[in-house]
Amino acid sequence: MDQLNNYLFISAILFSLGVFGVMTRRNGIAVLMGVELILNSANLNFVAFSRFGGMNLDGHIFGLIVIVLAAAEAAVALAIVINIYNNLNTINVDEASTMKE
Amino acid sequence: MENSFILYSLLILFLPLLAFVIQIFFGKRLPREGDWVSIGAISITLILAITMFVKMLLVGDPEFKHEASIVWLDMGAFTISLGFLVDNITIIMLLIVALISTCTHIFSTEYLKGDIRYSRYFGYLGLFTFSMNGIVLANNLMSMYMFWELVGVSSYLLIGHWFEKDSAADASKKAFLTNRVGDIGFFIGIMLIYSAVGSFAFTDVFDGVASGMIAGTTLTFAGVGLFMGAMGKSSQFPLHIWLPDAMEGPTPVSALMHAATMVAAGVYLTVRIFPILTPDALLVVAYVGGFTALFAASIAITQTDIKKVLAYSTVSQLGYMILAVGTGVYTAAFFHLLTHAMFKANLFYGSGSVIHSMHHALHEKHDHETDPQDMHNMGGFKDKMPITYWSMLISTMAIAGVPLFSGFLSKDAILAGTLSFAQHHPEHLLLPLFGFGAALMTAFYMFRMIFLTFHGEPKMPELIDDIHESPKEMTGPIVLLGTLSVYIWYTLPNNLSPMSSYGWFNPKLDNHNFKGGLVHPIDSSVPGSISALEIAEHAHHAHHMAMYISIAVAAIGIFLSWFIYIKKGLSVNALAERAGFLYRWSFNKYYFDENYNKYLYQPTLRLADKVSWLDWELYDKYFINGFGRLTNWASKVTGKFDFDVIDQLLVDGTGKIANLIGRKFKGVQTGKLQNYVLYVAAGVIILMVIQSF
């Protein structure tokens, strides 16, 4: 059980780092990297529960699906960032507020 | 062959309707105002009817019967079918209608020449024929009732053809309303039967009666109800009042109406429904018919208007037919309907011819005061109008029951049936007395009419030079129908004796069986009734006695008439004086119109006045207007509530609140991505805190 706590602990740190990155970075790419950290913390949880929590292979499968999703999400998100750059000449997410009233 | 009968029937039914539609919409624009359209259509129906008739004779099957029907109205358990029933009676009736109708059309081209509504008149004739054919062909009570009403409407239109005259307009209304009284009974009868049997079709109804689905008093009431319809249409006492007034219509219409279409419908109905009439109902029928026969004849004796005499003679003859149905010899009633159609139509054409000629003569003299229909203005027309005279004389002999003429055969059959009925039920001795009494009077007043019109000295000598025979269009039908009043047409092909009615129509009794003839009576469906064969045998036994009595009374009637009006053996005025109140009663038609007016119409009108006062003064003023005021007040209150509360407070309030909330929360929308993420994180933390408790 100790081992599971360790994994969860690491996962929590990773998650917090990700949230911190998403909340503080102005650079769009950095925000995406924060999102990746959050996703991977979740992956770590899945795998840990799979190993120690009796979920058998279900957790592994979920981990794989999340990786695939993350890849797809990264592709779409990077495309958005490139478009923002093309239109606004910056990737600072604070500048992308033209839809504000 | 059966299918061709249905096809012919369809054509016979709808051709006159087609003519009606063409006449109403295009009649005025066609050459000759389109009378040839109507005549063409009606002639085709005549040809078809003759074809059917000949086929019927060739087949010679008294049991021949063919039905076809379609579902007209389907409401789940309740369906109404419309259909045709073609049997020998139908075919004979179709021929009567088509023949008389064709004659009427041709006769009218001359009689109504130059009339302002010439084309419409022919259209209505078509409608009339269509409706009557519908009744004749109906295989169920419902479609018969529908066509029944159509006959009422078309008679209304034709009687009121000259509606500028108040008397004609009143007569048409009277005919229609009097008929309605009978129709209510008819409708009640139909409903009684339907509620018990669950079907309108004659065959189902007969089966239902035979199996006891409807019996006893209910069946009697249903039968009397149906018969009330016949009383209205066939103008039986006490609903006879409309028929004499209906003489206001053009004379050819009277011929059509009295011979083939309208009044025949009532008799035809009773002939059709005979199997379901209970003995009690039949007694009602017999007494109504017998009384009408005598009563109408007693009025006809004193009338001076040539058409009125004929009108009452029709009522009387219809009474005969109804009497025959009531005493069970209903095929004799139908036989009399057939012979009567020919001679009565002819008598009306003849009177039309006389009136036409009187009219012209008076016109020449610029006399518009003298009544061209009053027999007291006629006399001595015999040599001036020989064709009219001779054929009218033949028809008069037929109606009076002189041997060698058609009326003798059918009247004899009826009187024999009535006599045998009284022999087996001595308490109903009145019935044959009604019958023979009416026969005596009929012979008297019909010859009185002939003598006053055609014989003796002209009563208006200044007119006699201008009296001429009518044109061919009018004499043609007269000659044709006069010929058809001779007995031989009804006893062919195997009996030439004028004393027996055995022929293509009537069967002969042979060894307790019907032999030959196409119209065999069928047994009553009412359980326990006497069979048709027994009735026929009883009538056969009474046949000779009835024949001698009827010849005797006809001879007495004719002799009296000759003695009074030709020989002047008795003064008419002195006789009228001597008869006193009897004469006055007869002359004034027993004051029926006056008494109906005094005891029926006026009280009804007074009641209507009272009710209308209630309606207007109380109901309208207080209830309806009060209700209006109340509604007005209530609408004002609700209007105020609607504006002040709903609109101002609720509707506008909702908008204002939404606006306010929107304004307050606008600031949250910063457009900075990290702010949103912060909100999300804060939300998650708050949820986790809540969760942890």
Short mmCIF file of C-alpha atoms in Angstrom, two decimals, chain B residues 247-506:
data_model
loop_
_atom_site.label_atom_id
_atom_site.label_comp_id
_atom_site.label_asym_id
_atom_site.label_seq_id
_atom_site.Cartn_x
_atom_site.Cartn_y
_atom_site.Cartn_z
CA MET B 247 -103.86 21.57 -58.76
CA GLU B 248 -102.31 25.06 -58.77
CA GLY B 249 -99.36 23.50 -60.59
CA PRO B 250 -99.40 23.16 -64.37
CA THR B 251 -101.84 20.46 -65.53
CA PRO B 252 -99.19 18.10 -67.02
CA VAL B 253 -97.49 18.14 -63.62
CA SER B 254 -100.77 17.10 -62.05
CA ALA B 255 -100.92 14.21 -64.48
CA LEU B 256 -97.38 13.14 -63.65
CA MET B 257 -97.89 13.61 -59.94
CA HIS B 258 -101.25 11.85 -59.77
CA ALA B 259 -100.43 8.97 -62.00
CA ALA B 260 -96.85 7.98 -61.67
CA THR B 261 -94.62 9.87 -59.38
CA MET B 262 -95.68 11.42 -56.14
CA VAL B 263 -98.90 9.85 -54.96
CA ALA B 264 -97.93 6.49 -56.38
CA ALA B 265 -94.91 6.54 -54.07
CA GLY B 266 -97.07 6.06 -51.00
CA VAL B 267 -98.88 3.08 -52.45
CA TYR B 268 -95.61 1.67 -53.74
CA LEU B 269 -94.16 1.95 -50.23
CA THR B 270 -97.08 0.11 -48.65
CA VAL B 271 -96.85 -2.57 -51.33
CA ARG B 272 -93.14 -2.98 -50.60
CA ILE B 273 -93.51 -3.14 -46.84
CA PHE B 274 -96.67 -5.25 -46.88
CA PRO B 275 -94.88 -8.36 -45.47
CA ILE B 276 -94.02 -6.59 -42.21
CA LEU B 277 -97.44 -5.13 -41.49
CA THR B 278 -99.14 -6.85 -38.58
CA PRO B 279 -102.87 -7.63 -38.71
CA ASP B 280 -103.52 -4.62 -36.45
CA ALA B 281 -101.48 -2.32 -38.65
CA LEU B 282 -103.27 -3.70 -41.71
CA LEU B 283 -106.62 -2.85 -40.12
CA VAL B 284 -105.48 0.74 -39.64
CA VAL B 285 -104.35 0.79 -43.27
CA ALA B 286 -107.62 -0.71 -44.49
CA TYR B 287 -109.83 1.70 -42.56
CA VAL B 288 -107.81 4.76 -43.54
CA GLY B 289 -107.87 3.67 -47.18
CA GLY B 290 -111.53 2.70 -47.23
CA PHE B 291 -112.67 5.83 -45.49
CA THR B 292 -110.57 8.01 -47.79
CA ALA B 293 -112.01 6.30 -50.84
CA LEU B 294 -115.59 7.05 -49.82
CA PHE B 295 -114.95 10.43 -48.29
CA ALA B 296 -113.02 11.86 -51.24
CA ALA B 297 -115.59 10.51 -53.68
CA SER B 298 -118.33 12.30 -51.75
CA ILE B 299 -116.47 15.58 -52.15
CA ALA B 300 -115.82 15.06 -55.85
CA ILE B 301 -119.57 14.84 -56.51
CA THR B 302 -120.17 18.54 -55.95
CA GLN B 303 -116.97 20.14 -57.24
CA THR B 304 -117.29 22.38 -60.27
CA ASP B 305 -113.61 22.83 -61.13
CA ILE B 306 -112.68 20.09 -63.61
CA LYS B 307 -109.26 19.59 -62.04
CA LYS B 308 -110.66 19.50 -58.52
CA VAL B 309 -112.98 16.67 -59.53
CA LEU B 310 -110.01 14.75 -60.87
CA ALA B 311 -107.97 15.57 -57.79
CA TYR B 312 -110.56 14.13 -55.44
CA SER B 313 -111.04 11.16 -57.71
CA THR B 314 -107.31 10.52 -57.35
CA VAL B 315 -107.55 10.69 -53.57
CA SER B 316 -110.45 8.28 -53.74
CA GLN B 317 -108.65 5.84 -56.06
CA LEU B 318 -105.56 5.94 -53.86
CA GLY B 319 -107.85 5.12 -50.97
CA TYR B 320 -108.89 2.04 -52.94
CA MET B 321 -105.30 0.93 -53.35
CA ILE B 322 -104.55 1.47 -49.67
CA LEU B 323 -107.73 -0.42 -48.80
CA ALA B 324 -106.52 -3.31 -50.94
CA VAL B 325 -103.18 -3.42 -49.14
CA GLY B 326 -105.02 -3.33 -45.83
CA THR B 327 -107.20 -6.28 -46.73
CA GLY B 328 -104.19 -8.27 -47.87
CA VAL B 329 -104.60 -8.29 -51.65
CA TYR B 330 -101.65 -6.00 -52.13
CA THR B 331 -100.86 -7.14 -55.65
CA ALA B 332 -104.35 -5.94 -56.57
CA ALA B 333 -103.34 -2.56 -55.16
CA PHE B 334 -100.30 -2.56 -57.39
CA PHE B 335 -102.40 -3.68 -60.34
CA HIS B 336 -104.75 -0.77 -59.71
CA LEU B 337 -101.74 1.53 -59.44
CA LEU B 338 -100.71 0.39 -62.91
CA THR B 339 -104.11 0.75 -64.58
CA HIS B 340 -104.90 3.91 -62.66
CA ALA B 341 -101.63 5.50 -63.79
CA MET B 342 -102.70 5.14 -67.40
CA PHE B 343 -106.29 6.33 -67.20
CA LYS B 344 -105.71 9.02 -64.58
CA ALA B 345 -102.79 10.53 -66.50
CA ASN B 346 -104.97 10.47 -69.55
CA LEU B 347 -107.84 12.18 -67.75
CA PHE B 348 -105.49 14.92 -66.62
CA TYR B 349 -104.07 15.34 -70.12
CA GLY B 350 -107.64 15.50 -71.37
CA SER B 351 -108.60 18.13 -68.83
CA GLY B 352 -105.38 19.95 -69.70
CA SER B 353 -106.39 19.89 -73.33
CA VAL B 354 -109.85 21.27 -72.48
CA ILE B 355 -108.44 23.98 -70.23
CA HIS B 356 -105.84 24.87 -72.85
CA SER B 357 -108.51 25.30 -75.45
CA MET B 358 -110.81 27.24 -73.07
CA HIS B 359 -107.89 29.48 -72.26
CA HIS B 360 -107.30 30.25 -75.92
CA ALA B 361 -110.97 30.87 -76.58
CA LEU B 362 -111.22 33.23 -73.61
CA HIS B 363 -108.06 34.93 -74.77
CA GLU B 364 -109.62 35.55 -78.19
CA LYS B 365 -112.54 37.26 -76.47
CA HIS B 366 -110.18 39.22 -74.20
CA ASP B 367 -112.02 37.72 -71.27
CA HIS B 368 -109.68 37.34 -68.32
CA GLU B 369 -112.36 37.08 -65.65
CA THR B 370 -113.98 33.74 -66.51
CA ASP B 371 -112.46 30.67 -64.91
CA PRO B 372 -111.27 28.35 -67.72
CA GLN B 373 -111.40 25.37 -65.36
CA ASP B 374 -115.00 25.73 -64.22
CA MET B 375 -117.24 23.06 -65.78
CA HIS B 376 -120.19 25.42 -65.57
CA ASN B 377 -118.56 27.43 -68.34
CA MET B 378 -118.11 24.41 -70.60
CA GLY B 379 -120.52 22.02 -72.29
CA GLY B 380 -120.96 20.84 -75.86
CA PHE B 381 -117.26 20.39 -76.61
CA LYS B 382 -117.84 16.88 -77.95
CA ASP B 383 -117.76 17.75 -81.63
CA LYS B 384 -115.13 20.42 -81.28
CA MET B 385 -112.60 18.21 -79.55
CA PRO B 386 -113.35 14.67 -80.71
CA ILE B 387 -109.97 13.10 -79.91
CA THR B 388 -109.96 14.50 -76.41
CA TYR B 389 -113.57 13.51 -75.93
CA TRP B 390 -113.25 9.90 -77.02
CA SER B 391 -110.07 9.12 -75.14
CA MET B 392 -111.36 10.84 -72.02
CA LEU B 393 -114.55 8.83 -72.33
CA ILE B 394 -112.55 5.61 -72.49
CA SER B 395 -110.56 6.58 -69.43
CA THR B 396 -113.71 7.61 -67.61
CA MET B 397 -115.25 4.22 -68.30
CA ALA B 398 -112.05 2.66 -67.03
CA ILE B 399 -112.15 4.61 -63.77
CA ALA B 400 -115.88 4.01 -63.36
CA GLY B 401 -115.31 0.27 -63.62
CA VAL B 402 -117.12 -0.50 -66.85
CA PRO B 403 -116.28 -3.96 -68.22
CA LEU B 404 -113.90 -4.09 -71.19
CA PHE B 405 -111.76 -1.38 -69.64
CA SER B 406 -108.70 -1.70 -67.47
CA GLY B 407 -110.12 -0.13 -64.32
CA PHE B 408 -112.78 -2.82 -64.14
CA LEU B 409 -110.19 -5.55 -63.75
CA SER B 410 -108.15 -3.91 -61.04
CA LYS B 411 -111.13 -2.49 -59.16
CA ASP B 412 -112.78 -5.86 -59.26
CA ALA B 413 -109.66 -7.46 -57.79
CA ILE B 414 -109.64 -4.93 -54.96
CA LEU B 415 -113.37 -5.24 -54.26
CA ALA B 416 -113.14 -9.03 -54.31
CA GLY B 417 -110.34 -8.91 -51.76
CA THR B 418 -112.27 -6.51 -49.57
CA LEU B 419 -115.45 -8.56 -49.82
CA SER B 420 -113.67 -11.80 -48.92
CA PHE B 421 -111.99 -10.03 -46.01
CA ALA B 422 -115.42 -9.02 -44.71
CA GLN B 423 -116.75 -12.55 -45.27
CA HIS B 424 -114.05 -13.91 -43.01
CA HIS B 425 -114.20 -11.02 -40.55
CA PRO B 426 -117.90 -10.04 -40.44
CA GLU B 427 -117.17 -7.27 -37.90
CA HIS B 428 -115.40 -5.35 -40.67
CA LEU B 429 -118.43 -5.13 -42.91
CA LEU B 430 -117.81 -1.41 -43.29
CA LEU B 431 -114.80 -1.97 -45.52
CA PRO B 432 -116.64 -3.42 -48.56
CA LEU B 433 -119.37 -0.83 -47.99
CA PHE B 434 -116.74 1.90 -48.26
CA GLY B 435 -115.45 0.25 -51.41
CA PHE B 436 -118.75 -0.24 -53.21
CA GLY B 437 -120.05 3.15 -52.04
CA ALA B 438 -116.99 4.82 -53.50
CA ALA B 439 -117.41 2.85 -56.72
CA LEU B 440 -120.99 4.10 -57.06
CA MET B 441 -119.99 7.69 -56.49
CA THR B 442 -116.98 7.40 -58.80
CA ALA B 443 -119.15 6.28 -61.68
CA PHE B 444 -121.55 9.13 -60.93
CA TYR B 445 -119.15 12.02 -60.65
CA MET B 446 -116.86 10.95 -63.49
CA PHE B 447 -119.77 10.82 -65.91
CA ARG B 448 -121.06 14.06 -64.44
CA MET B 449 -117.73 15.58 -65.46
CA ILE B 450 -117.94 14.13 -68.98
CA PHE B 451 -121.57 15.26 -69.41
CA LEU B 452 -120.95 18.76 -68.10
CA THR B 453 -117.85 19.26 -70.20
CA PHE B 454 -118.61 17.62 -73.49
CA HIS B 455 -122.37 17.10 -73.74
CA GLY B 456 -125.42 19.30 -73.63
CA GLU B 457 -125.76 22.86 -74.79
CA PRO B 458 -122.69 25.11 -74.55
CA LYS B 459 -123.07 27.22 -71.44
CA MET B 460 -121.04 30.00 -72.98
CA PRO B 461 -122.17 29.89 -76.63
CA GLU B 462 -119.99 32.85 -77.56
CA LEU B 463 -116.91 30.73 -76.91
CA ILE B 464 -117.80 27.58 -78.76
CA ASP B 465 -116.51 28.78 -82.15
CA ASP B 466 -113.07 29.31 -80.73
CA ILE B 467 -112.83 25.91 -79.08
CA HIS B 468 -110.47 23.74 -81.12
CA GLU B 469 -108.82 20.40 -80.79
CA SER B 470 -105.37 20.66 -79.24
CA PRO B 471 -102.17 20.22 -81.28
CA LYS B 472 -100.49 16.85 -81.89
CA GLU B 473 -98.06 17.16 -79.00
CA MET B 474 -101.06 17.09 -76.70
CA THR B 475 -103.37 14.68 -78.48
CA GLY B 476 -100.56 12.14 -79.00
CA PRO B 477 -100.19 11.22 -75.33
CA ILE B 478 -103.96 11.37 -74.91
CA VAL B 479 -104.55 8.82 -77.65
CA LEU B 480 -101.71 6.60 -76.45
CA LEU B 481 -102.91 6.49 -72.86
CA GLY B 482 -106.54 6.22 -73.90
CA THR B 483 -105.59 3.10 -75.81
CA LEU B 484 -103.79 1.75 -72.77
CA SER B 485 -107.00 2.07 -70.74
CA VAL B 486 -108.51 -0.88 -72.60
CA TYR B 487 -108.47 -4.18 -70.72
CA ILE B 488 -106.68 -6.19 -73.38
CA TRP B 489 -103.23 -4.79 -72.53
CA TYR B 490 -103.46 -6.24 -69.06
CA THR B 491 -104.80 -9.71 -69.85
CA LEU B 492 -102.51 -10.61 -72.75
CA PRO B 493 -101.17 -13.00 -73.86
CA ASN B 494 -103.27 -15.97 -72.85
CA ASN B 495 -106.58 -14.56 -71.71
CA LEU B 496 -108.93 -12.52 -73.83
CA SER B 497 -111.90 -12.55 -71.49
CA PRO B 498 -112.67 -9.10 -70.08
CA MET B 499 -114.07 -10.67 -66.92
CA SER B 500 -110.86 -12.19 -65.61
CA SER B 501 -107.70 -10.33 -64.83
CA TYR B 502 -105.49 -13.35 -65.49
CA GLY B 503 -102.69 -12.31 -67.83
CA TRP B 504 -99.03 -11.39 -67.87
CA PHE B 505 -99.54 -9.48 -64.63
CA ASN B 506 -101.90 -11.51 -62.50
#
